[in-house]
């Protein structure tokens, strides 16, 4: 197992260059993904923060939603931050764009109010060790419903869940890519390393994707 | 311990806007069209720059009822403009809860010597610039985001290109200078040595930089992205065109796929007539907006 992992970062809109920089610091290859054809040959995908309505609308015309649904059925690792969490969820109350729906959570957008209510805090994340994580929340969502397979990784003092995992899917309402703390990205790379795609199934999926 | 309105949080919102299109709107209906087209934010105004230019007189902060109505209509961030140096307009916009304030040369300046001291606010500010020195002066005052000025309301990209090239050229120049020459360069640019050193070391502005002022077509947007903009503001270019919604969608797609001429060609088809445009040389010097602020 010495093949170098290649992680895509969905680069339709938002803070994708920061994710690419974080991945590169961890020594993996990172690629900006703007069309679904570029999804093949990836070991995982990060969906960055940005505007969920904008990214959602840019995903539709080129078939990203369908392609990512097919990949997620095969256990393809994905990590969504903020808008990325919204787009991986089953949906949000006031969001009228289609989400990927791979993760069994529902979310509330702009859950803390407007930009003047955005904040930074030190957040306990037991899965990452004892040292709290510097979490930057920007017009952030929260998780309001979780299905049975979802593990909550972090909550705010009021109990609102803000990071979770379901199998090979990881989400955070905040922005690890805006900090120099690489533990969340390293945690995702551990998921990616453990993921061994069924090659035959993958080829079948790729022909289904028309690639 | 929650820390609100700190530098990380203010510059962070600008990071989230990157790769996106911020559209000027004057009604809730226009704001909805912009959101549905994929705008990453809207700028709530009373008049778009082309109309401000046409009507003359003093242009001020928009009526708060227009801004509030737009904030209630869309879920994307809402920005609003205050006059240069008018810190009370800025406080009013902050109290209204806008997500970003544009201290803008498109409005008539309230102060010809001083800009707002933006560090005192919890809401982030974006400011215009024509070159690197101006960008670094605004950042020193607390701007969490920069946009090149261009010449608003003209539908003419030439000034936006000039200003973006000037900023990028300034960055390349600082990178190339030996350290002992940075002090004299900071003095000549009118910028703080600390920020000059930062640009010298990192090769980029400390905050996000968008392009503005004259973008009227998808190719204009892609041009500015290729020249180094991290996103674009489109003012009059959308709602002064013959068919706003398809043009707005096309500009959004062209901004994402700015390196893909085939996609830009596809989205540029059949968009109708672009906004009425102006040759910069035909505009009297005293009517130029970009020269407001320093």
Short mmCIF file of C-alpha atoms in Angstrom, two decimals, chain B residues 21-27 30-31 34 39-49 62 66-67 70 74 76-82 93 100-104 126 145 147 212 233-235 239:
data_model
loop_
_atom_site.label_atom_id
_atom_site.label_comp_id
_atom_site.label_asym_id
_atom_site.label_seq_id
_atom_site.Cartn_x
_atom_site.Cartn_y
_atom_site.Cartn_z
CA UNK B 21 -20.93 36.13 -8.36
CA UNK B 22 -22.32 38.96 -6.20
CA UNK B 23 -25.20 40.72 -7.95
CA UNK B 24 -26.63 44.23 -7.47
CA UNK B 25 -30.39 44.15 -6.85
CA UNK B 26 -32.91 46.91 -6.10
CA UNK B 27 -36.04 44.88 -5.26
CA UNK B 30 -34.58 40.88 -8.36
CA UNK B 31 -32.92 39.38 -5.27
CA UNK B 34 -30.29 36.48 -8.45
CA UNK B 39 -25.54 34.28 -6.97
CA UNK B 40 -23.39 33.70 -3.86
CA UNK B 41 -24.60 37.02 -2.40
CA UNK B 42 -26.62 40.08 -3.39
CA UNK B 43 -25.89 43.79 -2.99
CA UNK B 44 -29.07 45.57 -1.88
CA UNK B 45 -29.33 49.01 -3.48
CA UNK B 46 -31.85 51.73 -4.24
CA UNK B 47 -30.43 52.28 -7.72
CA UNK B 48 -27.88 50.31 -9.75
CA UNK B 49 -24.71 52.23 -10.72
CA UNK B 62 -30.28 52.71 0.42
CA UNK B 66 -35.50 48.05 0.83
CA UNK B 67 -32.51 46.37 2.47
CA UNK B 70 -34.34 41.91 0.45
CA UNK B 74 -33.26 35.48 0.22
CA UNK B 76 -27.84 34.01 0.71
CA UNK B 77 -25.71 36.79 2.26
CA UNK B 78 -26.97 40.34 1.72
CA UNK B 79 -24.51 43.19 1.31
CA UNK B 80 -25.26 46.92 1.29
CA UNK B 81 -23.27 50.03 0.45
CA UNK B 82 -22.33 52.97 2.66
CA UNK B 93 -26.28 48.84 8.10
CA UNK B 100 -21.21 42.61 4.52
CA UNK B 101 -20.82 46.38 4.04
CA UNK B 102 -19.36 47.77 0.83
CA UNK B 103 -17.74 51.14 1.58
CA UNK B 104 -18.22 52.17 -2.00
CA UNK B 126 -15.34 45.15 1.38
CA UNK B 145 -12.28 41.75 1.50
CA UNK B 147 -12.52 44.37 -4.91
CA UNK B 212 -15.99 44.79 -10.02
CA UNK B 233 -19.37 41.66 -8.57
CA UNK B 234 -21.90 42.38 -11.31
CA UNK B 235 -23.72 45.66 -10.84
CA UNK B 239 -30.69 43.90 -14.44
#
